[in-house]
Amino acid sequence: MHLADILARDTLTLSFEFFPPKSDAGWDGLFRTIAEFEPLAPSFVSVTYGAGGSTRDNTHRLVTRLRRETTIEAVPHLTCFGHTKDDIRIILEGYAVAGVSNILALRGDPPTGARFLPPGDFPNAADLVRFLKREGERLGVNGGRGFGIGVAGFPEGHSETPNTLLQIEHLKAKVDAGANYIVTQLFFDNSAFHDWRARCELAGIRTPIIAGIMPITSVSGLKRMAELAGGTRFPASLLKAIDRCKGNAEAIENAGIHWATEQCRDLLDLDVRGIHFYTLNKSDATKRIYRTLGVRPSP
Ligand code: FAD
């Protein structure tokens, strides 16, 4: 189903992000997790893509298994860094054959490490969006409407563009190129999200914005997030709450889930269009947030 139709159906979209596992045990575990998520009737789930193509086959495999084995709409991420037009065309043809309706279009980052990768044919995500739109229509996806296309948004900025006005212009370029929705980077400070959403509106961005939420469940998870989502602000009161629970893993998890729940409650109060949960392939934290918010069928 085209994401525009999902957004028209669900006044509040609720969605989850998974990554393709590396081992057979990981695949079994993920499908057990997915079985727990299915009764929550998510609007869609999304599947990450390793920049440069490192998970190319496994992203495709997970999305097609979700299509075959569940009732959930699965949206693959696709990054263009390091890919040629032909690479992307072949990937899109595979998705069209598999009946995939939507794609989250990203630039990705050069992989860290020794391997040199030429940047490819798409300097930024807006170029990929334009290409996806054209190819989706050519391939007859969604009865000729083309792919539903999502793009990334960064409420707390993106490190490569310190000029925040320019950054919103770059986001607007992705929307003008044909994006149907925006999913944000995770954040812990809702005021940053609300302010950024108002600035998007001022810039003429009317595309639905889905807020990215990740509950902290451990100190090591928090450190990993700080590394992966560089620039994300960790409010002092969140860090104090975690610090008070020092040495007590269960209390830390409770504090992280409580924070994320309060974030969601505030977003709902202020009519957010959707919430996208970064699950790290686990279900417990998100299920607990659901229970507390009273949205959709409770697990
Ligand atoms: P772009 O929109 O191209 O922006 C990248 C930078 O270039 C920004 O600083 C922007 O301001 C700047 N820029 C854009 N256009 C221009 C222009 N015309 N001239 C000059 N500068 C310009 N990464 C993965 O590898 N795999 C994933 O599955 C993945 N999923 C993600 C999901 C979400 C919801 C988010 C928020 C991020 C995800 N990422 C993923 C990370 C993402 O690929 C990186 O953060 C990347 O650095 C930015 O991608 P983008 O699509 O926003 O790129």
XYZ file of C-alpha atoms and ligand atoms in Angstrom:
352
model
C 0.000 0.000 0.000
C 1.371 3.436 -0.962
C 2.533 5.364 2.126
C 0.330 8.297 1.100
C -2.680 5.961 1.449
C -1.426 4.671 4.806
C -1.096 8.275 6.004
C -4.601 9.041 4.761
C -5.932 5.962 6.616
C -4.028 6.409 9.912
C -4.286 9.873 11.454
C -1.478 8.671 13.747
C 1.011 6.252 12.191
C 2.903 3.912 14.490
C 5.851 2.095 13.000
C 8.963 0.129 13.932
C 12.469 -0.123 12.551
C 14.410 -3.374 12.270
C 17.839 -4.222 10.918
C 18.706 -7.403 8.987
C 20.360 -9.912 11.347
C 23.771 -11.363 10.571
C 23.308 -14.908 11.933
C 20.679 -17.660 11.628
C 19.958 -17.311 15.362
C 19.453 -13.572 14.805
C 16.886 -14.261 12.069
C 14.967 -16.690 14.300
C 15.016 -14.186 17.172
C 13.878 -11.331 14.941
C 10.912 -13.291 13.607
C 9.900 -14.113 17.194
C 10.057 -10.364 17.932
C 8.057 -9.580 14.804
C 5.385 -12.084 15.866
C 5.031 -10.041 19.066
C 4.761 -6.787 17.115
C 2.223 -7.987 14.547
C -0.797 -7.825 16.933
C 0.050 -4.142 17.549
C -1.078 -3.520 13.953
C 1.755 -1.154 13.005
C 1.109 1.209 10.086
C 4.361 -0.098 8.595
C 7.804 -1.336 9.585
C 11.083 -0.325 8.007
C 14.283 -2.267 7.382
C 17.696 -0.589 7.418
C 20.269 -0.809 4.626
C 24.028 -0.933 5.194
C 25.547 2.092 3.469
C 27.595 1.060 0.454
C 25.430 -2.058 0.048
C 26.775 -4.146 2.947
C 23.267 -5.509 3.730
C 21.941 -5.315 0.176
C 20.815 -8.971 -0.023
C 19.710 -9.240 3.604
C 17.607 -6.060 3.490
C 15.857 -7.469 0.411
C 15.488 -10.876 2.091
C 13.965 -9.417 5.271
C 11.538 -7.173 3.386
C 10.358 -9.984 1.117
C 10.005 -12.421 4.053
C 7.921 -9.817 5.909
C 5.724 -9.485 2.826
C 5.308 -13.241 2.472
C 5.007 -14.279 6.114
C 3.219 -11.379 7.839
C 0.439 -8.870 7.248
C 2.781 -5.926 7.904
C 3.702 -3.358 5.231
C 7.518 -3.445 5.021
C 9.491 -0.426 3.801
C 13.140 -0.960 2.852
C 15.693 1.796 3.458
C 17.945 2.445 0.484
C 21.149 4.469 0.645
C 22.789 5.782 -2.511
C 26.342 6.500 -1.328
C 28.696 4.301 -3.369
C 25.997 3.101 -5.760
C 25.710 3.746 -9.492
C 22.421 4.330 -11.279
C 22.590 0.754 -12.568
C 23.063 -0.621 -9.016
C 19.988 1.267 -7.811
C 17.971 0.323 -10.901
C 18.623 -3.395 -10.301
C 17.622 -3.076 -6.621
C 14.413 -1.245 -7.568
C 13.535 -3.824 -10.204
C 13.867 -6.526 -7.530
C 11.549 -4.598 -5.215
C 9.017 -3.962 -7.986
C 8.885 -7.702 -8.767
C 8.468 -8.482 -5.045
C 5.536 -6.044 -4.794
C 7.280 -3.552 -2.486
C 5.342 -0.261 -2.501
C 7.508 2.192 -0.531
C 11.159 3.079 0.014
C 12.961 5.288 2.539
C 15.494 7.182 0.395
C 18.766 8.111 2.079
C 22.218 9.186 1.093
C 24.013 7.114 3.734
C 27.537 7.810 4.902
C 30.878 6.570 3.611
C 31.623 3.362 5.556
C 34.324 3.835 8.178
C 37.412 1.654 7.847
C 39.959 0.959 5.215
C 37.786 0.092 2.237
C 37.700 2.952 -0.273
C 34.372 3.395 -1.998
C 33.799 5.875 -4.824
C 30.827 8.115 -3.929
C 28.623 6.863 -6.782
C 26.140 8.614 -9.071
C 23.980 10.343 -6.437
C 25.613 13.223 -4.525
C 22.695 13.529 -2.086
C 19.364 11.993 -1.153
C 17.323 14.474 -3.244
C 18.965 13.000 -6.378
C 17.959 9.517 -5.247
C 14.374 10.661 -4.609
C 14.129 12.040 -8.177
C 15.485 8.778 -9.589
C 13.185 6.614 -7.427
C 10.176 8.589 -8.523
C 10.966 8.165 -12.206
C 11.925 4.496 -11.951
C 8.916 3.603 -9.793
C 6.578 5.073 -12.384
C 8.441 3.339 -15.220
C 8.201 -0.005 -13.395
C 4.466 0.441 -12.827
C 4.771 0.252 -9.028
C 1.483 0.985 -7.183
C -0.442 0.851 -10.446
C 1.842 3.448 -12.075
C 1.900 5.964 -9.187
C 5.438 4.907 -8.402
C 7.004 4.152 -5.020
C 5.837 5.891 -1.865
C 9.009 7.731 -0.848
C 10.239 8.670 2.622
C 13.257 10.821 3.520
C 15.254 11.573 6.674
C 14.917 14.729 8.782
C 17.258 15.971 11.522
C 15.572 18.061 14.264
C 18.926 18.672 15.941
C 20.826 19.330 12.725
C 23.191 17.338 10.527
C 26.924 17.568 11.130
C 27.806 18.349 7.506
C 25.558 21.419 7.326
C 26.081 23.661 10.356
C 23.917 26.341 8.671
C 20.491 25.249 9.937
C 18.594 27.446 7.462
C 20.431 25.791 4.588
C 19.718 22.382 6.069
C 15.987 22.989 5.957
C 16.400 24.082 2.322
C 18.065 20.746 1.622
C 15.148 18.957 3.292
C 12.721 21.011 1.210
C 14.642 19.934 -1.925
C 13.930 16.272 -1.013
C 10.254 17.059 -0.528
C 10.076 18.987 -3.807
C 11.772 16.052 -5.544
C 8.805 13.863 -4.555
C 9.052 12.657 -0.943
C 5.721 11.633 0.625
C 6.860 11.631 4.251
C 9.759 12.480 6.553
C 11.092 10.297 9.386
C 13.324 12.003 11.916
C 16.560 11.039 13.524
C 16.025 9.914 17.129
C 15.896 12.690 19.720
C 15.396 12.941 23.475
C 14.519 16.619 23.712
C 11.007 17.208 22.399
C 11.396 20.992 22.385
C 14.041 20.573 19.650
C 11.543 18.553 17.603
C 8.661 21.001 18.076
C 10.824 23.987 17.144
C 12.232 22.229 14.067
C 8.735 21.156 12.970
C 7.609 24.797 13.174
C 10.638 25.850 11.116
C 9.832 23.194 8.496
C 6.306 24.573 8.264
C 7.649 28.118 7.843
C 9.834 26.836 4.998
C 6.711 25.508 3.258
C 7.257 21.831 4.105
C 3.754 20.349 4.412
C 4.821 16.704 4.125
C 3.841 14.540 7.140
C 6.642 14.343 9.694
C 7.063 11.131 11.696
C 9.035 11.437 14.952
C 11.812 8.908 15.631
C 11.897 7.597 19.215
C 14.373 5.216 20.794
C 13.993 4.168 24.423
C 17.270 3.895 26.290
C 17.490 0.501 27.958
C 21.108 0.419 29.185
C 24.132 2.646 29.711
C 26.012 0.839 26.925
C 23.002 1.474 24.625
C 23.087 5.157 25.532
C 26.785 5.361 24.663
C 26.194 3.553 21.365
C 23.420 6.012 20.487
C 25.634 8.998 21.266
C 28.163 7.513 18.830
C 25.696 6.602 16.058
C 23.417 9.646 16.228
C 26.146 12.293 16.599
C 24.803 15.719 17.604
C 21.840 14.288 19.540
C 21.333 16.210 22.787
C 20.933 14.206 25.983
C 19.018 16.456 28.414
C 20.598 16.723 31.868
C 17.411 15.484 33.562
C 17.526 12.274 31.462
C 21.186 11.721 32.338
C 20.446 12.419 36.030
C 17.613 9.868 35.998
C 19.971 7.260 34.520
C 22.768 8.229 36.879
C 20.524 7.751 39.932
C 19.974 4.137 38.829
C 23.701 3.404 38.572
C 24.421 -0.326 38.932
C 20.769 -1.352 38.698
C 20.089 -2.537 35.135
C 16.338 -2.901 35.647
C 15.994 0.592 37.104
C 17.984 2.069 34.184
C 15.668 0.346 31.718
C 12.615 1.640 33.606
C 13.992 5.197 33.585
C 14.713 5.037 29.830
C 11.272 3.646 29.029
C 9.612 6.225 31.276
C 11.429 9.030 29.433
C 10.442 7.692 25.997
C 6.831 7.234 27.164
C 6.664 10.844 28.334
C 8.151 11.951 25.009
C 5.421 10.021 23.157
C 2.682 11.380 25.406
C 3.838 14.957 24.695
C 4.069 14.250 20.948
C 0.527 12.864 20.954
C -0.737 15.906 22.873
C 0.786 18.116 20.186
C -0.752 16.123 17.335
C 2.314 14.444 15.934
C 1.561 12.732 12.615
C 3.387 9.541 13.502
C 5.867 7.878 15.849
C 8.587 5.594 14.521
C 10.236 3.356 17.123
C 13.869 2.391 16.702
C 13.518 -1.112 18.164
C 17.045 -2.552 17.796
C 15.144 -5.763 16.930
C 13.708 -6.062 20.472
C 10.072 -5.763 21.458
C 9.873 -5.312 25.251
C 10.532 -1.581 25.590
C 8.213 -0.583 22.738
C 5.435 -2.888 23.984
C 5.639 -1.302 27.426
C 5.355 2.181 25.903
C 2.293 1.064 23.925
C 0.620 -0.288 27.041
C 1.054 2.989 28.859
C -0.084 5.221 26.014
C -3.247 3.275 25.282
C -2.790 3.548 21.524
C -3.886 0.712 19.166
C -4.560 -2.784 20.542
C -2.556 -3.350 23.723
C -0.132 -6.299 23.585
P 21.040 14.117 2.481
O 19.646 14.597 2.515
O 21.699 13.978 1.154
O 21.898 15.101 3.408
C 23.241 14.772 3.781
C 23.984 16.093 4.070
O 24.200 16.779 2.840
C 23.193 17.048 4.972
O 24.106 17.728 5.785
C 22.531 17.985 3.980
O 22.228 19.249 4.559
C 23.609 18.070 2.910
N 23.085 18.374 1.580
C 21.952 17.887 1.013
N 21.783 18.401 -0.228
C 22.841 19.220 -0.462
C 23.232 20.036 -1.558
N 22.512 20.134 -2.666
N 24.382 20.743 -1.443
C 25.150 20.670 -0.312
N 24.822 19.907 0.768
C 23.676 19.187 0.677
N 22.073 5.252 7.146
C 22.347 4.055 6.620
O 23.480 3.805 6.214
N 21.380 3.088 6.501
C 20.104 3.286 6.905
O 19.269 2.388 6.786
C 19.785 4.550 7.488
N 18.534 4.823 7.910
C 18.236 6.054 8.416
C 16.924 6.339 8.801
C 16.596 7.573 9.334
C 15.164 7.864 9.726
C 17.605 8.566 9.509
C 17.265 9.892 10.119
C 18.924 8.301 9.122
C 19.249 7.052 8.563
N 20.544 6.753 8.126
C 20.833 5.531 7.595
C 21.628 7.738 8.291
C 21.770 8.690 7.072
O 22.042 7.970 5.900
C 22.903 9.678 7.372
O 22.559 10.445 8.495
C 23.342 10.582 6.238
O 24.479 11.347 6.692
C 22.302 11.603 5.816
O 21.422 11.035 4.958
P 20.290 11.895 4.208
O 19.480 10.954 3.468
O 19.643 12.834 5.134
O 21.228 12.732 3.189
